[in-house]
mmCIF file of C-alpha atoms in Angstrom:
data_model
loop_
_atom_site.group_PDB
_atom_site.id
_atom_site.type_symbol
_atom_site.label_atom_id
_atom_site.label_comp_id
_atom_site.label_asym_id
_atom_site.label_seq_id
_atom_site.Cartn_x
_atom_site.Cartn_y
_atom_site.Cartn_z
ATOM 1 C CA MET G 93 308.669 226.644 214.520
ATOM 2 C CA SER G 94 306.593 224.626 216.967
ATOM 3 C CA SER G 95 307.376 220.977 217.676
ATOM 4 C CA PRO G 96 304.930 218.321 216.482
ATOM 5 C CA ARG G 97 302.233 217.641 219.039
ATOM 6 C CA PRO G 98 302.445 214.161 220.583
ATOM 7 C CA GLU G 99 299.735 211.609 219.826
ATOM 8 C CA ASN G 100 297.952 209.980 222.757
ATOM 9 C CA ALA G 101 300.685 208.528 224.915
ATOM 10 C CA ALA G 102 301.344 204.796 224.980
ATOM 11 C CA ASP G 103 303.404 202.829 227.444
ATOM 12 C CA VAL G 104 305.454 201.383 224.584
ATOM 13 C CA ILE G 105 305.933 202.363 220.951
ATOM 14 C CA VAL G 106 306.984 199.481 218.685
ATOM 15 C CA VAL G 107 308.526 200.626 215.411
ATOM 16 C CA GLY G 108 308.121 198.034 212.670
ATOM 17 C CA GLY G 109 305.171 195.882 211.669
ATOM 18 C CA GLY G 110 306.823 192.650 210.555
ATOM 19 C CA VAL G 111 306.629 189.373 212.424
ATOM 20 C CA ILE G 112 309.192 190.515 215.033
ATOM 21 C CA GLY G 113 307.442 193.831 215.645
ATOM 22 C CA MET G 114 303.949 192.378 215.790
ATOM 23 C CA MET G 115 304.922 189.500 218.084
ATOM 24 C CA THR G 116 306.805 191.930 220.333
ATOM 25 C CA ALA G 117 303.767 194.208 220.480
ATOM 26 C CA ARG G 118 301.567 191.216 221.253
ATOM 27 C CA GLU G 119 303.795 190.046 224.131
ATOM 28 C CA LEU G 120 303.726 193.508 225.669
ATOM 29 C CA ALA G 121 299.981 193.941 225.175
ATOM 30 C CA VAL G 122 299.236 190.562 226.741
ATOM 31 C CA ALA G 123 301.323 191.732 229.720
ATOM 32 C CA GLY G 124 298.974 194.684 230.126
ATOM 33 C CA ARG G 125 300.977 197.469 228.488
ATOM 34 C CA ARG G 126 299.361 200.094 226.271
ATOM 35 C CA VAL G 127 301.111 199.596 222.941
ATOM 36 C CA ALA G 128 301.150 201.539 219.690
ATOM 37 C CA LEU G 129 302.818 200.159 216.569
ATOM 38 C CA LEU G 130 304.284 202.393 213.851
ATOM 39 C CA GLU G 131 304.857 200.870 210.406
ATOM 40 C CA ARG G 132 306.490 202.715 207.498
ATOM 41 C CA GLY G 133 304.281 200.894 204.966
ATOM 42 C CA HIS G 134 301.710 198.196 205.631
ATOM 43 C CA THR G 135 302.063 195.622 208.380
ATOM 44 C CA GLY G 136 303.388 192.248 207.295
ATOM 45 C CA SER G 137 304.465 193.340 203.823
ATOM 46 C CA GLU G 138 308.266 193.080 203.883
ATOM 47 C CA ALA G 139 310.674 190.202 204.649
ATOM 48 C CA SER G 140 308.221 188.462 206.989
ATOM 49 C CA TRP G 141 305.793 188.120 204.082
ATOM 50 C CA ALA G 142 308.460 187.308 201.495
ATOM 51 C CA GLY G 143 310.083 184.366 203.299
ATOM 52 C CA GLY G 144 309.220 180.701 203.045
ATOM 53 C CA GLY G 145 307.849 180.113 206.529
ATOM 54 C CA ILE G 146 310.072 177.184 207.552
ATOM 55 C CA VAL G 147 309.901 176.943 211.344
ATOM 56 C CA SER G 148 313.560 175.902 211.666
ATOM 57 C CA PRO G 149 316.915 177.332 210.714
ATOM 58 C CA LEU G 150 318.246 175.798 207.514
ATOM 59 C CA TYR G 151 320.928 173.296 208.522
ATOM 60 C CA PRO G 152 320.351 174.126 212.206
ATOM 61 C CA TRP G 153 323.597 172.555 213.413
ATOM 62 C CA ARG G 154 325.607 175.156 211.484
ATOM 63 C CA TYR G 155 324.326 178.067 213.559
ATOM 64 C CA PRO G 156 325.799 179.543 216.747
ATOM 65 C CA GLU G 157 324.424 178.255 220.040
ATOM 66 C CA ALA G 158 322.747 181.638 220.572
ATOM 67 C CA VAL G 159 320.499 180.973 217.548
ATOM 68 C CA THR G 160 319.621 177.468 218.749
ATOM 69 C CA ALA G 161 318.792 178.883 222.209
ATOM 70 C CA LEU G 162 316.045 180.985 220.602
ATOM 71 C CA ALA G 163 315.004 178.534 217.884
ATOM 72 C CA THR G 164 314.214 175.688 220.285
ATOM 73 C CA PRO G 165 311.614 177.494 222.456
ATOM 74 C CA ALA G 166 310.255 179.298 219.394
ATOM 75 C CA GLN G 167 309.592 176.009 217.597
ATOM 76 C CA GLU G 168 307.924 174.662 220.733
ATOM 77 C CA ALA G 169 305.753 177.790 220.947
ATOM 78 C CA TYR G 170 304.391 177.735 217.397
ATOM 79 C CA PRO G 171 301.673 175.054 217.823
ATOM 80 C CA ARG G 172 300.217 176.952 220.802
ATOM 81 C CA LEU G 173 300.577 180.278 219.015
ATOM 82 C CA ALA G 174 298.875 179.058 215.839
ATOM 83 C CA ALA G 175 296.002 177.551 217.833
ATOM 84 C CA SER G 176 295.602 180.733 219.901
ATOM 85 C CA LEU G 177 295.565 182.974 216.838
ATOM 86 C CA LEU G 178 292.958 180.794 215.150
ATOM 87 C CA ALA G 179 290.775 180.914 218.263
ATOM 88 C CA GLU G 180 291.217 184.691 218.674
ATOM 89 C CA THR G 181 290.842 185.782 215.064
ATOM 90 C CA GLY G 182 289.332 182.968 213.007
ATOM 91 C CA ILE G 183 292.395 183.120 210.738
ATOM 92 C CA ASP G 184 294.289 179.829 210.448
ATOM 93 C CA PRO G 185 298.068 180.380 210.054
ATOM 94 C CA GLU G 186 298.231 176.851 208.595
ATOM 95 C CA LEU G 187 301.048 175.411 210.649
ATOM 96 C CA PHE G 188 302.031 172.287 208.690
ATOM 97 C CA PRO G 189 304.321 169.753 210.450
ATOM 98 C CA CYS G 190 305.490 168.234 207.174
ATOM 99 C CA GLY G 191 309.122 167.461 208.117
ATOM 100 C CA MET G 192 312.338 168.552 206.385
ATOM 101 C CA LEU G 193 314.654 166.412 204.243
ATOM 102 C CA MET G 194 318.214 167.662 203.700
ATOM 103 C CA LEU G 195 320.011 166.040 200.779
ATOM 104 C CA ASP G 196 323.715 165.191 200.451
ATOM 105 C CA ALA G 197 324.837 167.290 203.401
ATOM 106 C CA ALA G 198 328.626 167.078 203.603
ATOM 107 C CA ASP G 199 328.606 167.549 207.379
ATOM 108 C CA ALA G 200 326.143 164.771 208.241
ATOM 109 C CA PHE G 201 328.278 163.643 211.174
ATOM 110 C CA ASP G 202 328.069 167.132 212.692
ATOM 111 C CA ALA G 203 324.312 167.076 212.148
ATOM 112 C CA ARG G 204 323.891 163.782 213.998
ATOM 113 C CA THR G 205 326.122 164.996 216.834
ATOM 114 C CA TRP G 206 324.112 168.205 217.150
ATOM 115 C CA ALA G 207 320.780 166.389 217.084
ATOM 116 C CA ALA G 208 321.881 163.958 219.802
ATOM 117 C CA ALA G 209 323.074 166.822 222.010
ATOM 118 C CA GLN G 210 319.855 168.806 221.471
ATOM 119 C CA GLY G 211 317.496 165.866 221.801
ATOM 120 C CA ARG G 212 316.163 166.475 218.278
ATOM 121 C CA ARG G 213 314.865 163.724 216.005
ATOM 122 C CA LEU G 214 317.107 163.203 212.978
ATOM 123 C CA GLU G 215 317.390 160.123 210.781
ATOM 124 C CA ALA G 216 320.130 159.346 208.256
ATOM 125 C CA TRP G 217 318.790 157.898 204.992
ATOM 126 C CA GLY G 218 320.775 156.211 202.235
ATOM 127 C CA ALA G 219 319.936 156.238 198.525
ATOM 128 C CA VAL G 220 317.590 153.242 198.754
ATOM 129 C CA ARG G 221 315.622 154.740 201.644
ATOM 130 C CA LEU G 222 315.388 158.062 199.807
ATOM 131 C CA GLN G 223 313.706 156.434 196.836
ATOM 132 C CA GLN G 224 311.425 154.370 199.052
ATOM 133 C CA GLU G 225 310.232 157.354 201.047
ATOM 134 C CA MET G 226 310.370 160.006 198.298
ATOM 135 C CA PRO G 227 309.956 158.362 194.887
ATOM 136 C CA GLY G 228 309.593 161.775 193.252
ATOM 137 C CA LEU G 229 313.221 162.634 193.982
ATOM 138 C CA ALA G 230 315.867 162.449 191.273
ATOM 139 C CA THR G 231 318.116 159.412 191.612
ATOM 140 C CA HIS G 232 321.380 161.375 191.757
ATOM 141 C CA TRP G 233 320.901 162.142 195.472
ATOM 142 C CA THR G 234 322.827 159.644 197.591
ATOM 143 C CA SER G 235 321.976 160.527 201.199
ATOM 144 C CA GLY G 236 319.444 162.416 203.277
ATOM 145 C CA LEU G 237 318.930 163.748 206.778
ATOM 146 C CA TRP G 238 315.288 163.586 207.822
ATOM 147 C CA MET G 239 313.891 165.811 210.575
ATOM 148 C CA PRO G 240 310.250 164.733 210.929
ATOM 149 C CA THR G 241 309.169 167.389 213.435
ATOM 150 C CA VAL G 242 310.043 170.473 211.360
ATOM 151 C CA ALA G 243 306.991 172.469 210.278
ATOM 152 C CA ASN G 244 306.250 175.308 207.937
ATOM 153 C CA ILE G 245 303.700 178.026 208.477
ATOM 154 C CA ARG G 246 301.890 180.089 205.861
ATOM 155 C CA ASN G 247 303.505 183.363 206.764
ATOM 156 C CA PRO G 248 301.063 185.754 205.013
ATOM 157 C CA ARG G 249 298.211 184.196 206.992
ATOM 158 C CA LEU G 250 300.269 184.284 210.198
ATOM 159 C CA LEU G 251 300.843 188.004 209.673
ATOM 160 C CA GLN G 252 297.138 188.615 209.009
ATOM 161 C CA ALA G 253 296.262 186.752 212.208
ATOM 162 C CA LEU G 254 298.835 188.682 214.240
ATOM 163 C CA ARG G 255 297.465 192.008 213.011
ATOM 164 C CA ALA G 256 293.909 190.990 213.919
ATOM 165 C CA SER G 257 295.096 189.780 217.318
ATOM 166 C CA LEU G 258 296.828 193.094 218.027
ATOM 167 C CA LEU G 259 293.712 195.064 217.214
ATOM 168 C CA ALA G 260 291.653 192.801 219.471
ATOM 169 C CA LEU G 261 294.163 193.397 222.281
ATOM 170 C CA GLY G 262 293.815 197.161 221.914
ATOM 171 C CA VAL G 263 297.126 197.826 220.178
ATOM 172 C CA VAL G 264 296.867 200.984 218.073
ATOM 173 C CA ILE G 265 298.399 200.380 214.625
ATOM 174 C CA HIS G 266 299.588 203.345 212.559
ATOM 175 C CA GLU G 267 300.483 202.403 208.975
ATOM 176 C CA GLN G 268 302.208 204.728 206.512
ATOM 177 C CA ALA G 269 303.896 206.168 209.591
ATOM 178 C CA GLU G 270 307.611 206.202 208.835
ATOM 179 C CA VAL G 271 309.805 207.248 211.749
ATOM 180 C CA VAL G 272 312.259 209.868 210.481
ATOM 181 C CA ALA G 273 313.631 211.275 213.752
ATOM 182 C CA TRP G 274 313.552 210.958 217.526
ATOM 183 C CA ARG G 275 313.026 213.617 220.153
ATOM 184 C CA GLN G 276 315.558 212.824 222.843
ATOM 185 C CA GLY G 277 317.587 214.276 225.644
ATOM 186 C CA ALA G 278 319.462 213.267 228.782
ATOM 187 C CA GLY G 279 319.901 209.706 227.534
ATOM 188 C CA THR G 280 316.208 209.025 226.848
ATOM 189 C CA VAL G 281 313.825 209.214 223.912
ATOM 190 C CA SER G 282 310.625 211.160 224.506
ATOM 191 C CA ALA G 283 308.934 210.828 221.100
ATOM 192 C CA ALA G 284 309.159 209.166 217.696
ATOM 193 C CA LEU G 285 308.642 211.679 214.902
ATOM 194 C CA THR G 286 307.056 210.509 211.652
ATOM 195 C CA SER G 287 307.290 211.767 208.077
ATOM 196 C CA ASP G 288 303.802 213.266 208.202
ATOM 197 C CA GLY G 289 304.763 215.582 211.076
ATOM 198 C CA ARG G 290 303.270 213.599 213.941
ATOM 199 C CA ALA G 291 304.987 212.809 217.235
ATOM 200 C CA PHE G 292 304.314 209.690 219.261
ATOM 201 C CA ASP G 293 305.444 209.698 222.876
ATOM 202 C CA ALA G 294 305.814 206.763 225.249
ATOM 203 C CA ALA G 295 307.778 205.512 228.207
ATOM 204 C CA ASP G 296 309.715 203.008 226.057
ATOM 205 C CA PHE G 297 310.487 202.605 222.360
ATOM 206 C CA VAL G 298 311.325 199.294 220.650
ATOM 207 C CA VAL G 299 312.920 199.286 217.202
ATOM 208 C CA CYS G 300 311.861 196.199 215.224
ATOM 209 C CA GLY G 301 312.513 197.687 211.803
ATOM 210 C CA GLY G 302 314.028 194.650 210.092
ATOM 211 C CA ALA G 303 316.415 195.702 207.339
ATOM 212 C CA TRP G 304 315.630 199.369 208.130
ATOM 213 C CA THR G 305 316.745 199.079 211.768
ATOM 214 C CA GLY G 306 320.184 200.501 211.020
ATOM 215 C CA LYS G 307 318.604 203.630 209.540
ATOM 216 C CA LEU G 308 316.291 204.006 212.529
ATOM 217 C CA LEU G 309 319.199 203.799 214.958
ATOM 218 C CA GLN G 310 321.168 206.275 212.841
ATOM 219 C CA GLN G 311 318.334 208.708 213.403
ATOM 220 C CA ALA G 312 318.891 208.189 217.137
ATOM 221 C CA GLY G 313 322.568 209.061 216.686
ATOM 222 C CA GLN G 314 324.039 205.556 216.555
ATOM 223 C CA GLU G 315 325.538 203.300 213.894
ATOM 224 C CA VAL G 316 324.961 199.553 214.201
ATOM 225 C CA ALA G 317 326.366 196.688 212.124
ATOM 226 C CA LEU G 318 323.198 195.576 210.345
ATOM 227 C CA ARG G 319 322.623 195.413 206.588
ATOM 228 C CA PRO G 320 319.889 194.362 204.128
ATOM 229 C CA VAL G 321 320.375 191.146 202.110
ATOM 230 C CA ARG G 322 317.976 190.516 199.239
ATOM 231 C CA GLY G 323 316.304 187.142 198.829
ATOM 232 C CA GLN G 324 314.237 186.212 195.762
ATOM 233 C CA MET G 325 311.575 183.502 195.722
ATOM 234 C CA LEU G 326 309.453 181.594 193.211
ATOM 235 C CA LEU G 327 305.970 180.154 193.676
ATOM 236 C CA TYR G 328 304.689 177.064 191.845
ATOM 237 C CA ARG G 329 301.487 175.065 191.901
ATOM 238 C CA LEU G 330 301.264 171.250 192.131
ATOM 239 C CA GLU G 331 298.482 168.941 193.176
ATOM 240 C CA PRO G 332 297.928 168.978 196.967
ATOM 241 C CA GLY G 333 300.153 166.353 198.580
ATOM 242 C CA GLU G 334 302.327 165.817 195.504
ATOM 243 C CA LEU G 335 305.270 167.239 197.445
ATOM 244 C CA SER G 336 304.893 166.044 201.008
ATOM 245 C CA CYS G 337 307.770 167.723 202.876
ATOM 246 C CA ILE G 338 310.371 170.470 202.760
ATOM 247 C CA VAL G 339 313.326 169.414 200.596
ATOM 248 C CA LEU G 340 316.634 171.214 201.042
ATOM 249 C CA ALA G 341 319.962 170.881 199.229
ATOM 250 C CA GLU G 342 322.886 173.139 198.383
ATOM 251 C CA GLY G 343 321.289 176.024 200.279
ATOM 252 C CA ARG G 344 318.058 175.987 198.220
ATOM 253 C CA TYR G 345 314.690 174.562 199.244
ATOM 254 C CA VAL G 346 311.159 173.747 198.107
ATOM 255 C CA ILE G 347 308.321 174.093 200.600
ATOM 256 C CA PRO G 348 304.845 172.567 200.200
ATOM 257 C CA ARG G 349 301.665 174.284 201.283
ATOM 258 C CA ARG G 350 298.589 172.236 202.055
ATOM 259 C CA ASP G 351 296.727 173.525 198.994
ATOM 260 C CA GLY G 352 299.459 172.451 196.550
ATOM 261 C CA HIS G 353 301.401 175.702 196.279
ATOM 262 C CA VAL G 354 305.165 175.158 196.411
ATOM 263 C CA LEU G 355 307.706 177.854 197.251
ATOM 264 C CA CYS G 356 311.298 177.733 196.013
ATOM 265 C CA GLY G 357 314.040 179.902 197.455
ATOM 266 C CA SER G 358 316.108 181.692 197.931
ATOM 267 C CA THR G 359 318.883 183.931 196.740
ATOM 268 C CA LEU G 360 321.399 185.805 198.908
ATOM 269 C CA GLU G 361 322.225 189.132 197.270
ATOM 270 C CA GLU G 362 324.042 192.202 198.558
ATOM 271 C CA THR G 363 322.054 194.877 196.705
ATOM 272 C CA GLY G 364 321.384 197.460 199.401
ATOM 273 C CA PHE G 365 317.707 198.365 199.589
ATOM 274 C CA ASP G 366 316.929 197.256 196.025
ATOM 275 C CA LYS G 367 313.962 194.829 196.155
ATOM 276 C CA SER G 368 313.578 194.283 192.429
ATOM 277 C CA THR G 369 313.447 190.799 190.932
ATOM 278 C CA THR G 370 315.791 189.628 188.184
ATOM 279 C CA ALA G 371 315.734 187.230 185.257
ATOM 280 C CA GLU G 372 319.020 185.734 186.501
ATOM 281 C CA ALA G 373 317.457 184.781 189.822
ATOM 282 C CA LEU G 374 314.397 183.378 188.066
ATOM 283 C CA ALA G 375 316.584 181.070 185.968
ATOM 284 C CA SER G 376 318.738 180.037 188.921
ATOM 285 C CA LEU G 377 315.807 179.315 191.216
ATOM 286 C CA ALA G 378 313.917 177.442 188.501
ATOM 287 C CA ALA G 379 316.972 175.221 187.958
ATOM 288 C CA SER G 380 317.161 174.568 191.704
ATOM 289 C CA ALA G 381 313.460 173.767 191.876
ATOM 290 C CA ALA G 382 313.779 171.166 189.124
ATOM 291 C CA ARG G 383 316.864 169.648 190.732
ATOM 292 C CA LEU G 384 315.135 169.386 194.107
ATOM 293 C CA TRP G 385 311.815 168.096 192.769
ATOM 294 C CA PRO G 386 311.860 166.992 189.098
ATOM 295 C CA ALA G 387 308.080 167.430 188.715
ATOM 296 C CA LEU G 388 308.763 171.183 188.693
ATOM 297 C CA GLN G 389 310.953 170.903 185.586
ATOM 298 C CA GLY G 390 309.572 173.186 182.889
ATOM 299 C CA ARG G 391 306.698 174.462 185.051
ATOM 300 C CA GLU G 392 305.887 178.139 184.760
ATOM 301 C CA PRO G 393 306.165 179.867 188.150
ATOM 302 C CA VAL G 394 302.984 181.433 189.445
ATOM 303 C CA ALA G 395 304.892 184.384 190.922
ATOM 304 C CA GLN G 396 308.343 185.786 191.709
ATOM 305 C CA TRP G 397 309.140 188.285 194.466
ATOM 306 C CA ALA G 398 311.935 189.563 196.683
ATOM 307 C CA GLY G 399 312.430 190.685 200.268
ATOM 308 C CA LEU G 400 315.189 192.281 202.309
ATOM 309 C CA ARG G 401 316.485 190.359 205.316
ATOM 310 C CA PRO G 402 318.214 192.161 208.227
ATOM 311 C CA ALA G 403 321.692 190.652 208.618
ATOM 312 C CA ALA G 404 323.679 191.116 211.827
ATOM 313 C CA PRO G 405 327.233 189.829 212.375
ATOM 314 C CA ASN G 406 327.441 186.057 212.917
ATOM 315 C CA GLY G 407 323.689 185.710 212.386
ATOM 316 C CA ILE G 408 322.967 186.560 216.040
ATOM 317 C CA PRO G 409 320.190 189.132 216.452
ATOM 318 C CA TYR G 410 320.312 192.223 218.610
ATOM 319 C CA ILE G 411 317.764 191.995 221.423
ATOM 320 C CA GLY G 412 317.908 194.424 224.323
ATOM 321 C CA ARG G 413 318.449 198.010 225.365
ATOM 322 C CA VAL G 414 320.551 200.311 223.191
ATOM 323 C CA PRO G 415 323.674 201.269 225.171
ATOM 324 C CA GLY G 416 323.573 204.792 226.522
ATOM 325 C CA SER G 417 319.784 205.022 226.332
ATOM 326 C CA GLY G 418 317.401 204.543 229.200
ATOM 327 C CA ASN G 419 314.361 203.622 227.132
ATOM 328 C CA LEU G 420 315.370 202.750 223.532
ATOM 329 C CA TRP G 421 315.317 199.033 222.763
ATOM 330 C CA VAL G 422 315.990 196.911 219.686
ATOM 331 C CA ASN G 423 314.786 193.526 218.451
ATOM 332 C CA ALA G 424 316.265 192.972 214.989
ATOM 333 C CA GLY G 425 318.940 191.228 212.949
ATOM 334 C CA GLN G 426 317.405 187.740 212.777
ATOM 335 C CA PHE G 427 318.500 187.534 209.105
ATOM 336 C CA ARG G 428 317.005 184.380 207.490
ATOM 337 C CA ASN G 429 315.438 183.329 210.788
ATOM 338 C CA GLY G 430 313.040 186.164 211.579
ATOM 339 C CA LEU G 431 309.936 184.000 211.540
ATOM 340 C CA VAL G 432 311.816 181.054 213.073
ATOM 341 C CA LEU G 433 312.973 183.019 216.103
ATOM 342 C CA ALA G 434 310.096 185.487 216.446
ATOM 343 C CA PRO G 435 308.187 183.979 219.403
ATOM 344 C CA ALA G 436 311.324 183.594 221.529
ATOM 345 C CA SER G 437 312.819 186.921 220.404
ATOM 346 C CA ALA G 438 309.608 188.740 221.321
ATOM 347 C CA ARG G 439 309.416 186.984 224.669
ATOM 348 C CA LEU G 440 313.030 187.856 225.498
ATOM 349 C CA LEU G 441 312.596 191.521 224.603
ATOM 350 C CA ALA G 442 309.414 191.708 226.685
ATOM 351 C CA ASP G 443 311.114 189.983 229.614
ATOM 352 C CA LEU G 444 313.925 192.543 229.559
ATOM 353 C CA LEU G 445 311.718 195.597 229.109
ATOM 354 C CA LEU G 446 309.280 194.471 231.805
ATOM 355 C CA ALA G 447 312.087 193.449 234.201
ATOM 356 C CA ARG G 448 310.936 189.828 234.249
ATOM 357 C CA THR G 449 313.343 186.938 234.677
ATOM 358 C CA PRO G 450 314.316 186.058 231.083
ATOM 359 C CA ALA G 451 313.456 182.599 229.818
ATOM 360 C CA VAL G 452 316.624 182.742 227.668
ATOM 361 C CA ASP G 453 320.066 184.033 228.684
ATOM 362 C CA PRO G 454 320.052 187.587 227.241
ATOM 363 C CA HIS G 455 323.796 188.190 227.119
ATOM 364 C CA PRO G 456 324.576 186.851 223.596
ATOM 365 C CA TYR G 457 322.072 189.292 222.063
ATOM 366 C CA GLN G 458 323.099 192.484 223.800
ATOM 367 C CA ILE G 459 324.254 195.401 221.735
ATOM 368 C CA LEU G 460 327.695 196.066 223.133
ATOM 369 C CA GLN G 461 329.317 199.458 223.030
ATOM 370 C CA GLN G 462 331.755 198.246 220.381
ATOM 371 C CA ASP G 463 328.765 197.409 218.139
ATOM 372 C CA LEU G 464 327.750 201.064 218.113
ATOM 373 C CA THR G 465 329.581 204.112 216.874
ATOM 374 C CA ALA G 466 328.299 207.485 217.982
ATOM 375 C CA ARG G 467 327.702 209.801 215.051
#
């Protein structure tokens, strides 16, 4: 039986069309590489679409330093990125610097210490200040931590803009192109083989498959510690400006869009690759929404959906070359922070692949040999 015939060769094949994959492809294309992107479904339709779009880790002081090292430059990059995408494509990602208010955080001292060390603006509010600044809040909240510079971005529009930008840059996008195997030998990959019998060859291959990254690396003969975690979300509608900022408490949040839509999320569920929504999550999220912003009490959600986040140990993503391979790379495992970390994650991967001096120390994100088990 003859082997599948390779498609037109690219310099780099990026596998995965979420925010990490598309930003990685964009970084490489801007650097002058010929890039093709393979997506198992439709670009921007999985966890990157399903998330809330907060451009900050939730409770950022609780994360390892390796996450902060990516989050800081990524947050700084978003205003330039949003403006560039609007200019390139005419699609406004709607970056909204609304600020984030965290209620009754038990570790407020740690938060203030972290903010001082990082040079980040953070204000401690008491109950009186909360009611002055946010009269729509319930009165049972006693303290708040206000981060005025935190933004949210309308992630479906960001993903649309990224796709249009890639096409304008000459990136070839193949949708409904699920990678099911790799042609490899002598420590290198020569082609990605898709379910429809096609083969795509390149000099380098970058796996940005989100929750499916573990399966993709299995097909290359390696096991990696990365699992899917389901998150369910609700969407409401208020008058524009009625909720003015992100409000976060007890691990749940409400996020305002400029047009009055409000997102509430999210659950953390170990359900494998099951993306279905549940009545239990609907009830739980609706209760959280009302507790965070009482005007949502009794409101009928506009929509409910779920996505699968890629969780790596300790919340630190894998970014770099796969051990034992000369040309197989990975950029995945950002968990709840895929959109948050995407600009810096993509830049770091591109720096490593292109042998540029990295803007971020790459060592915390390396896949070590102990992270992989040969099959």
